[in-house]
PDB file of C-alpha atoms and ligand atoms in Angstrom:
ATOM      1  CA  UNK A  29       0.549  -0.110  -0.308  1.00 56.00           C
ATOM      2  CA  UNK A  30       1.192   3.775  -0.874  1.00 61.00           C
ATOM      3  CA  UNK A  31       2.494   5.015   3.125  1.00 62.00           C
ATOM      4  CA  UNK A  32      -0.772   8.402   3.141  1.00 66.00           C
ATOM      5  CA  UNK A  33       1.360  11.147   0.890  1.00 70.00           C
ATOM      6  CA  UNK A  34       1.081  14.796   3.544  1.00 75.00           C
ATOM      7  CA  UNK A  35       1.014  18.445   2.274  1.00 79.00           C
ATOM      8  CA  UNK A  36       3.002  18.988   5.181  1.00 83.00           C
ATOM      9  CA  UNK A  37       6.519  18.427   4.373  1.00 88.00           C
ATOM     10  CA  UNK A  38       9.254  17.963   6.808  1.00 92.00           C
ATOM     11  CA  UNK A  39      12.282  20.446   6.641  1.00 94.00           C
ATOM     12  CA  UNK A  40      15.072  20.424   5.253  1.00 95.00           C
ATOM     13  CA  UNK A  41      18.319  21.481   6.069  1.00 96.00           C
ATOM     14  CA  UNK A  42      21.253  23.469   4.267  1.00 96.00           C
ATOM     15  CA  UNK A  43      24.214  22.946   7.657  1.00 97.00           C
ATOM     16  CA  UNK A  44      24.480  21.076  10.688  1.00 97.00           C
ATOM     17  CA  UNK A  45      24.218  24.262  12.820  1.00 98.00           C
ATOM     18  CA  UNK A  46      20.580  24.440  10.830  1.00 98.00           C
ATOM     19  CA  UNK A  47      19.470  20.635  11.707  1.00 98.00           C
ATOM     20  CA  UNK A  48      21.155  21.022  15.520  1.00 98.00           C
ATOM     21  CA  UNK A  49      20.161  23.796  16.054  1.00 98.00           C
ATOM     22  CA  UNK A  50      16.662  22.608  14.696  1.00 98.00           C
ATOM     23  CA  UNK A  51      16.571  19.220  17.065  1.00 98.00           C
ATOM     24  CA  UNK A  52      17.356  21.531  19.860  1.00 98.00           C
ATOM     25  CA  UNK A  53      14.383  23.661  19.361  1.00 98.00           C
ATOM     26  CA  UNK A  54      11.568  20.621  18.857  1.00 98.00           C
ATOM     27  CA  UNK A  55      13.790  19.228  22.220  1.00 98.00           C
ATOM     28  CA  UNK A  56      13.112  21.932  24.070  1.00 98.00           C
ATOM     29  CA  UNK A  57       9.617  22.330  23.070  1.00 98.00           C
ATOM     30  CA  UNK A  58       9.504  18.943  23.933  1.00 98.00           C
ATOM     31  CA  UNK A  59      10.446  19.630  27.439  1.00 98.00           C
ATOM     32  CA  UNK A  60       8.535  21.773  28.105  1.00 98.00           C
ATOM     33  CA  UNK A  61       4.916  19.350  26.253  1.00 98.00           C
ATOM     34  CA  UNK A  62       6.100  17.036  29.108  1.00 98.00           C
ATOM     35  CA  UNK A  63       5.887  19.479  31.676  1.00 98.00           C
ATOM     36  CA  UNK A  64       2.202  20.485  30.448  1.00 98.00           C
ATOM     37  CA  UNK A  65       1.132  17.380  30.373  1.00 98.00           C
ATOM     38  CA  UNK A  66       1.978  16.086  33.944  1.00 98.00           C
ATOM     39  CA  UNK A  67       4.794  14.105  32.857  1.00 98.00           C
ATOM     40  CA  UNK A  68       7.714  15.209  35.323  1.00 96.00           C
ATOM     41  CA  UNK A  69       7.838  13.550  38.215  1.00 96.00           C
ATOM     42  CA  UNK A  70      11.116  15.056  40.616  1.00 95.00           C
ATOM     43  CA  UNK A  71      14.012  14.800  38.385  1.00 95.00           C
ATOM     44  CA  UNK A  72      12.998  11.452  36.476  1.00 96.00           C
ATOM     45  CA  UNK A  73      12.010  11.615  32.677  1.00 97.00           C
ATOM     46  CA  UNK A  74      14.248  12.234  30.050  1.00 97.00           C
ATOM     47  CA  UNK A  75      14.407  12.513  25.999  1.00 98.00           C
ATOM     48  CA  UNK A  76      16.719  12.613  24.466  1.00 98.00           C
ATOM     49  CA  UNK A  77      18.208  13.926  20.639  1.00 98.00           C
ATOM     50  CA  UNK A  78      21.050  12.096  17.905  1.00 98.00           C
ATOM     51  CA  UNK A  79      24.092  15.245  17.730  1.00 98.00           C
ATOM     52  CA  UNK A  80      23.574  15.639  13.418  1.00 98.00           C
ATOM     53  CA  UNK A  81      27.216  15.465  12.920  1.00 98.00           C
ATOM     54  CA  UNK A  82      28.398  14.237  16.345  1.00 97.00           C
ATOM     55  CA  UNK A  83      26.149  10.869  15.355  1.00 97.00           C
ATOM     56  CA  UNK A  84      27.114   9.155  19.032  1.00 96.00           C
ATOM     57  CA  UNK A  85      26.863  12.110  20.909  1.00 98.00           C
ATOM     58  CA  UNK A  86      23.385  13.421  22.829  1.00 98.00           C
ATOM     59  CA  UNK A  87      21.202  16.383  23.621  1.00 98.00           C
ATOM     60  CA  UNK A  88      19.464  15.769  26.617  1.00 98.00           C
ATOM     61  CA  UNK A  89      18.272  18.030  30.066  1.00 98.00           C
ATOM     62  CA  UNK A  90      20.878  18.431  32.557  1.00 97.00           C
ATOM     63  CA  UNK A  91      20.669  16.389  36.208  1.00 96.00           C
ATOM     64  CA  UNK A  92      16.623  18.324  38.960  1.00 95.00           C
ATOM     65  CA  UNK A  93      16.179  21.304  35.856  1.00 97.00           C
ATOM     66  CA  UNK A  94      12.390  21.395  35.927  1.00 98.00           C
ATOM     67  CA  UNK A  95      10.625  20.319  32.585  1.00 98.00           C
ATOM     68  CA  UNK A  96       8.736  23.491  32.524  1.00 98.00           C
ATOM     69  CA  UNK A  97      11.728  25.441  32.680  1.00 98.00           C
ATOM     70  CA  UNK A  98      14.410  24.158  30.432  1.00 98.00           C
ATOM     71  CA  UNK A  99      15.284  26.530  27.328  1.00 98.00           C
ATOM     72  CA  UNK A 100      17.725  25.261  24.231  1.00 98.00           C
ATOM     73  CA  UNK A 101      20.115  26.540  25.707  1.00 98.00           C
ATOM     74  CA  UNK A 102      19.938  24.680  29.114  1.00 98.00           C
ATOM     75  CA  UNK A 103      20.529  22.082  26.770  1.00 98.00           C
ATOM     76  CA  UNK A 104      23.289  19.656  27.639  1.00 98.00           C
ATOM     77  CA  UNK A 105      25.751  17.471  24.769  1.00 98.00           C
ATOM     78  CA  UNK A 106      27.339  14.127  26.109  1.00 97.00           C
ATOM     79  CA  UNK A 107      29.112  11.840  24.666  1.00 96.00           C
ATOM     80  CA  UNK A 108      30.228   7.585  24.603  1.00 93.00           C
ATOM     81  CA  UNK A 109      31.793   7.758  27.978  1.00 94.00           C
ATOM     82  CA  UNK A 110      28.784   9.874  29.464  1.00 95.00           C
ATOM     83  CA  UNK A 111      31.075  13.251  29.347  1.00 96.00           C
ATOM     84  CA  UNK A 112      29.016  16.304  28.896  1.00 97.00           C
ATOM     85  CA  UNK A 113      30.957  18.243  26.129  1.00 97.00           C
ATOM     86  CA  UNK A 114      29.452  21.297  25.608  1.00 97.00           C
ATOM     87  CA  UNK A 115      26.700  22.770  28.731  1.00 96.00           C
ATOM     88  CA  UNK A 116      27.521  23.107  32.645  1.00 89.00           C
ATOM     89  CA  UNK A 117      24.979  20.406  33.952  1.00 95.00           C
ATOM     90  CA  UNK A 118      25.783  17.334  34.812  1.00 96.00           C
ATOM     91  CA  UNK A 119      23.712  14.365  33.021  1.00 95.00           C
ATOM     92  CA  UNK A 120      21.318  12.744  34.799  1.00 93.00           C
ATOM     93  CA  UNK A 121      23.185   8.924  34.981  1.00 92.00           C
ATOM     94  CA  UNK A 122      19.909   6.469  34.342  1.00 91.00           C
ATOM     95  CA  UNK A 123      19.083   8.897  31.363  1.00 93.00           C
ATOM     96  CA  UNK A 124      23.848   7.447  30.133  1.00 94.00           C
ATOM     97  CA  UNK A 125      22.235   4.377  31.000  1.00 95.00           C
ATOM     98  CA  UNK A 126      19.424   4.378  28.990  1.00 95.00           C
ATOM     99  CA  UNK A 127      19.481   6.723  26.205  1.00 95.00           C
ATOM    100  CA  UNK A 128      23.090   6.084  25.775  1.00 96.00           C
ATOM    101  CA  UNK A 129      22.549   1.976  24.656  1.00 97.00           C
ATOM    102  CA  UNK A 130      19.175   2.382  22.590  1.00 97.00           C
ATOM    103  CA  UNK A 131      21.196   5.135  20.527  1.00 97.00           C
ATOM    104  CA  UNK A 132      23.850   2.922  20.045  1.00 97.00           C
ATOM    105  CA  UNK A 133      21.188  -0.066  19.941  1.00 98.00           C
ATOM    106  CA  UNK A 134      19.290   1.937  17.101  1.00 98.00           C
ATOM    107  CA  UNK A 135      20.768   4.400  14.556  1.00 97.00           C
ATOM    108  CA  UNK A 136      17.929   4.519  12.573  1.00 97.00           C
ATOM    109  CA  UNK A 137      16.622   6.335  15.584  1.00 97.00           C
ATOM    110  CA  UNK A 138      17.160  10.342  15.779  1.00 98.00           C
ATOM    111  CA  UNK A 139      15.129  10.391  19.846  1.00 98.00           C
ATOM    112  CA  UNK A 140      14.384   8.873  22.463  1.00 98.00           C
ATOM    113  CA  UNK A 141      11.775   9.430  25.518  1.00 98.00           C
ATOM    114  CA  UNK A 142      11.323   8.693  29.077  1.00 98.00           C
ATOM    115  CA  UNK A 143       9.764   9.792  31.750  1.00 98.00           C
ATOM    116  CA  UNK A 144       7.483   8.631  34.837  1.00 97.00           C
ATOM    117  CA  UNK A 145       3.826   9.515  33.869  1.00 98.00           C
ATOM    118  CA  UNK A 146       0.770   8.357  35.774  1.00 98.00           C
ATOM    119  CA  UNK A 147      -0.371   5.861  33.192  1.00 98.00           C
ATOM    120  CA  UNK A 148       2.254   4.490  31.653  1.00 98.00           C
ATOM    121  CA  UNK A 149       3.570   3.672  34.817  1.00 98.00           C
ATOM    122  CA  UNK A 150       0.714   2.373  36.351  1.00 98.00           C
ATOM    123  CA  UNK A 151       0.281   0.214  32.777  1.00 98.00           C
ATOM    124  CA  UNK A 152       3.468  -1.164  33.589  1.00 98.00           C
ATOM    125  CA  UNK A 153       2.484  -3.030  36.732  1.00 98.00           C
ATOM    126  CA  UNK A 154       0.352  -4.873  34.877  1.00 98.00           C
ATOM    127  CA  UNK A 155       3.700  -6.831  32.755  1.00 97.00           C
ATOM    128  CA  UNK A 156       1.011  -7.095  29.765  1.00 98.00           C
ATOM    129  CA  UNK A 157       1.091  -5.660  26.592  1.00 98.00           C
ATOM    130  CA  UNK A 158      -1.045  -2.915  24.814  1.00 98.00           C
ATOM    131  CA  UNK A 159      -3.858  -4.142  23.329  1.00 98.00           C
ATOM    132  CA  UNK A 160      -5.389  -2.504  20.189  1.00 98.00           C
ATOM    133  CA  UNK A 161      -8.447  -1.047  21.799  1.00 98.00           C
ATOM    134  CA  UNK A 162      -8.287   2.395  20.095  1.00 98.00           C
ATOM    135  CA  UNK A 163      -7.878   4.027  16.769  1.00 98.00           C
ATOM    136  CA  UNK A 164      -5.140   5.607  18.539  1.00 98.00           C
ATOM    137  CA  UNK A 165      -3.137   2.595  20.393  1.00 98.00           C
ATOM    138  CA  UNK A 166      -3.381   0.521  17.040  1.00 98.00           C
ATOM    139  CA  UNK A 167      -0.114   2.972  16.555  1.00 98.00           C
ATOM    140  CA  UNK A 168       1.597   0.367  18.360  1.00 98.00           C
ATOM    141  CA  UNK A 169       0.300  -2.775  17.268  1.00 98.00           C
ATOM    142  CA  UNK A 170       2.507  -5.072  16.637  1.00 98.00           C
ATOM    143  CA  UNK A 171       5.478  -2.712  17.097  1.00 98.00           C
ATOM    144  CA  UNK A 172       6.071  -2.642  21.172  1.00 98.00           C
ATOM    145  CA  UNK A 173       7.619  -4.643  23.223  1.00 98.00           C
ATOM    146  CA  UNK A 174       7.952  -5.202  27.556  1.00 98.00           C
ATOM    147  CA  UNK A 175      11.277  -4.788  29.523  1.00 97.00           C
ATOM    148  CA  UNK A 176       9.491  -7.150  32.350  1.00 94.00           C
ATOM    149  CA  UNK A 177      12.963  -7.246  34.458  1.00 86.00           C
ATOM    150  CA  UNK A 178      13.589  -4.503  36.523  1.00 87.00           C
ATOM    151  CA  UNK A 179      16.094  -4.206  40.039  1.00 84.00           C
ATOM    152  CA  UNK A 180      16.266  -0.964  40.664  1.00 85.00           C
ATOM    153  CA  UNK A 181      17.409   2.257  39.386  1.00 83.00           C
ATOM    154  CA  UNK A 182      19.157   2.137  36.356  1.00 81.00           C
ATOM    155  CA  UNK A 183      22.820   2.975  36.263  1.00 83.00           C
ATOM    156  CA  UNK A 184      24.656   0.673  35.037  1.00 88.00           C
ATOM    157  CA  UNK A 185      25.155   0.717  30.644  1.00 91.00           C
ATOM    158  CA  UNK A 186      25.214  -2.985  30.579  1.00 91.00           C
ATOM    159  CA  UNK A 187      21.178  -2.344  31.640  1.00 91.00           C
ATOM    160  CA  UNK A 188      19.854  -0.136  29.033  1.00 94.00           C
ATOM    161  CA  UNK A 189      22.029  -2.394  27.037  1.00 95.00           C
ATOM    162  CA  UNK A 190      18.874  -5.365  27.760  1.00 95.00           C
ATOM    163  CA  UNK A 191      16.670  -2.674  27.702  1.00 96.00           C
ATOM    164  CA  UNK A 192      17.374  -1.510  24.535  1.00 97.00           C
ATOM    165  CA  UNK A 193      17.989  -5.647  23.298  1.00 97.00           C
ATOM    166  CA  UNK A 194      14.221  -5.296  24.792  1.00 97.00           C
ATOM    167  CA  UNK A 195      13.333  -3.057  22.499  1.00 98.00           C
ATOM    168  CA  UNK A 196      14.365  -4.792  18.683  1.00 98.00           C
ATOM    169  CA  UNK A 197      13.100  -3.060  16.320  1.00 98.00           C
ATOM    170  CA  UNK A 198      10.561  -1.479  17.366  1.00 98.00           C
ATOM    171  CA  UNK A 199       9.501   2.259  18.693  1.00 98.00           C
ATOM    172  CA  UNK A 200       7.999   2.026  22.401  1.00 98.00           C
ATOM    173  CA  UNK A 201       9.164  -0.850  25.515  1.00 98.00           C
ATOM    174  CA  UNK A 202       7.088  -0.386  28.797  1.00 98.00           C
ATOM    175  CA  UNK A 203       9.287  -1.404  30.687  1.00 97.00           C
ATOM    176  CA  UNK A 204       7.798  -3.280  33.602  1.00 97.00           C
ATOM    177  CA  UNK A 205       7.299  -0.934  37.531  1.00 96.00           C
ATOM    178  CA  UNK A 206       8.694   1.824  36.340  1.00 96.00           C
ATOM    179  CA  UNK A 207       7.343   3.965  32.520  1.00 97.00           C
ATOM    180  CA  UNK A 208       7.738   3.806  29.671  1.00 98.00           C
ATOM    181  CA  UNK A 209      10.584   5.433  27.079  1.00 98.00           C
ATOM    182  CA  UNK A 210       9.781   5.119  23.034  1.00 98.00           C
ATOM    183  CA  UNK A 211      12.092   6.805  19.812  1.00 98.00           C
ATOM    184  CA  UNK A 212      12.084   8.275  16.704  1.00 98.00           C
ATOM    185  CA  UNK A 213      13.718   9.309  12.943  1.00 98.00           C
ATOM    186  CA  UNK A 214      13.327  13.151  14.657  1.00 98.00           C
ATOM    187  CA  UNK A 215      12.361  14.130  17.787  1.00 98.00           C
ATOM    188  CA  UNK A 216       9.273  15.391  17.287  1.00 98.00           C
ATOM    189  CA  UNK A 217       7.556  11.519  16.829  1.00 98.00           C
ATOM    190  CA  UNK A 218       9.665  10.828  19.770  1.00 98.00           C
ATOM    191  CA  UNK A 219       7.784  12.738  21.780  1.00 98.00           C
ATOM    192  CA  UNK A 220       4.466  12.191  20.519  1.00 98.00           C
ATOM    193  CA  UNK A 221       4.515   8.409  20.207  1.00 98.00           C
ATOM    194  CA  UNK A 222       5.220   8.797  23.929  1.00 98.00           C
ATOM    195  CA  UNK A 223       2.386  10.618  24.479  1.00 98.00           C
ATOM    196  CA  UNK A 224      -0.100   9.527  22.346  1.00 98.00           C
ATOM    197  CA  UNK A 225       1.175   5.807  24.404  1.00 98.00           C
ATOM    198  CA  UNK A 226       0.725   7.403  27.514  1.00 98.00           C
ATOM    199  CA  UNK A 227      -3.225   8.042  26.869  1.00 98.00           C
ATOM    200  CA  UNK A 228      -3.379   4.364  25.507  1.00 98.00           C
ATOM    201  CA  UNK A 229      -2.515   3.245  28.066  1.00 98.00           C
ATOM    202  CA  UNK A 230      -5.318   6.309  29.658  1.00 98.00           C
ATOM    203  CA  UNK A 231      -7.731   4.556  27.508  1.00 98.00           C
ATOM    204  CA  UNK A 232      -7.076   1.445  27.970  1.00 98.00           C
ATOM    205  CA  UNK A 233      -7.226   1.445  31.929  1.00 98.00           C
ATOM    206  CA  UNK A 234     -10.441   3.354  31.417  1.00 98.00           C
ATOM    207  CA  UNK A 235     -11.862   1.124  29.804  1.00 98.00           C
ATOM    208  CA  UNK A 236     -10.851  -2.407  31.336  1.00 98.00           C
ATOM    209  CA  UNK A 237     -11.782  -0.627  35.418  1.00 98.00           C
ATOM    210  CA  UNK A 238     -15.617   0.635  33.091  1.00 98.00           C
ATOM    211  CA  UNK A 239     -16.424  -3.716  31.673  1.00 98.00           C
ATOM    212  CA  UNK A 240     -14.666  -5.386  28.880  1.00 98.00           C
ATOM    213  CA  UNK A 241     -13.324  -3.744  26.034  1.00 98.00           C
ATOM    214  CA  UNK A 242     -14.200  -4.743  22.467  1.00 98.00           C
ATOM    215  CA  UNK A 243     -10.636  -4.418  20.854  1.00 98.00           C
ATOM    216  CA  UNK A 244     -10.071  -3.839  17.507  1.00 98.00           C
ATOM    217  CA  UNK A 245     -10.057  -7.415  15.289  1.00 98.00           C
ATOM    218  CA  UNK A 246      -6.542  -7.897  13.693  1.00 98.00           C
ATOM    219  CA  UNK A 247      -7.220  -7.269  10.840  1.00 98.00           C
ATOM    220  CA  UNK A 248      -8.505  -3.553  10.840  1.00 98.00           C
ATOM    221  CA  UNK A 249      -5.628  -3.549  13.696  1.00 98.00           C
ATOM    222  CA  UNK A 250      -2.901  -4.128  11.728  1.00 98.00           C
ATOM    223  CA  UNK A 251      -3.891  -1.633   8.483  1.00 98.00           C
ATOM    224  CA  UNK A 252      -4.451   1.299  11.400  1.00 97.00           C
ATOM    225  CA  UNK A 253      -1.613   0.242  12.487  1.00 97.00           C
ATOM    226  CA  UNK A 254       0.195   1.350   9.479  1.00 96.00           C
ATOM    227  CA  UNK A 255      -2.383   4.066   8.558  1.00 95.00           C
ATOM    228  CA  UNK A 256      -1.691   5.893  12.197  1.00 96.00           C
ATOM    229  CA  UNK A 257       1.290   3.998  13.269  1.00 97.00           C
ATOM    230  CA  UNK A 258       4.512   5.283  10.678  1.00 97.00           C
ATOM    231  CA  UNK A 259       6.786   7.786  10.985  1.00 96.00           C
ATOM    232  CA  UNK A 260       5.672  10.618   9.210  1.00 96.00           C
ATOM    233  CA  UNK A 261       2.380  10.165  10.876  1.00 97.00           C
ATOM    234  CA  UNK A 262       4.143  10.454  14.000  1.00 98.00           C
ATOM    235  CA  UNK A 263       6.079  13.519  13.221  1.00 97.00           C
ATOM    236  CA  UNK A 264       3.069  14.617  11.707  1.00 97.00           C
ATOM    237  CA  UNK A 265       0.985  14.706  15.218  1.00 98.00           C
ATOM    238  CA  UNK A 266       3.192  16.447  17.296  1.00 98.00           C
ATOM    239  CA  UNK A 267       2.882  19.783  14.987  1.00 97.00           C
ATOM    240  CA  UNK A 268       0.204  20.810  16.423  1.00 98.00           C
ATOM    241  CA  UNK A 269       1.712  20.769  19.401  1.00 98.00           C
ATOM    242  CA  UNK A 270       4.789  22.168  18.783  1.00 98.00           C
ATOM    243  CA  UNK A 271       2.566  25.839  17.257  1.00 98.00           C
ATOM    244  CA  UNK A 272       0.815  25.590  20.592  1.00 98.00           C
ATOM    245  CA  UNK A 273       3.228  25.468  22.826  1.00 98.00           C
ATOM    246  CA  UNK A 274       6.022  28.061  20.863  1.00 98.00           C
ATOM    247  CA  UNK A 275       3.313  30.633  21.021  1.00 98.00           C
ATOM    248  CA  UNK A 276       2.477  29.699  24.882  1.00 98.00           C
ATOM    249  CA  UNK A 277       6.001  29.574  25.946  1.00 98.00           C
ATOM    250  CA  UNK A 278       8.579  31.371  22.701  1.00 98.00           C
ATOM    251  CA  UNK A 279      11.424  31.398  25.448  1.00 98.00           C
ATOM    252  CA  UNK A 280      11.645  28.411  25.137  1.00 98.00           C
ATOM    253  CA  UNK A 281      13.601  29.191  21.907  1.00 98.00           C
ATOM    254  CA  UNK A 282      16.423  31.378  24.333  1.00 98.00           C
TER     255      UNK A 282
HETATM  256 ZN1   ZN V  29      13.127   6.286  34.099  1.00 79.72          ZN
END
């Protein structure tokens, strides 16, 4: 089937500096949105973006800075040893342990998002994959996995490696008793999958609390996944959220 084409196109870049600035702006915007959605839990949670030039380095939020206050100039660049090479704030050890391994294993993705959002972590405690209960949840049909092995705060890259292995080639992994992690070819996409996955967890929890939900039959869930679950759609779905946050909080661009 031909992929759906959109009249809105992703930006093209003429220099690595231009691409890097765009990436950092989207990253700062994603943090502001995560805060708006209530995904913050103290100092927990991180979104990372692979640098367009130094491919084994990633941009990330500094340790213990609230998502709602992050500006482009606050983002830090971390190398593959976990050293901060741009910016003067420290990196969260768990962010490095998990995201360095996800970025290393998934050269096809630019960004990864993780936080301790309420419905995601509640759902994660059930040790189950999401079912295709709604059109939106079909984005994850046959495209997410379960990391079924909680042993404490992830501080070792070895555990990050096991999380990356559980993620496999999917767009998301449910970390049991912990929360959700999503990836994407753009920051926009990774952030959108996180937002919609959190809401899909909420929808399934609500539906199962109220009764016995009827899943979308396999054949239609498979088709819907090809319609709502692709990278271009993930990117597109983020655009109205970006427009909203950059208008409301233009200081994120500083
Ligand atoms: Zn975590």
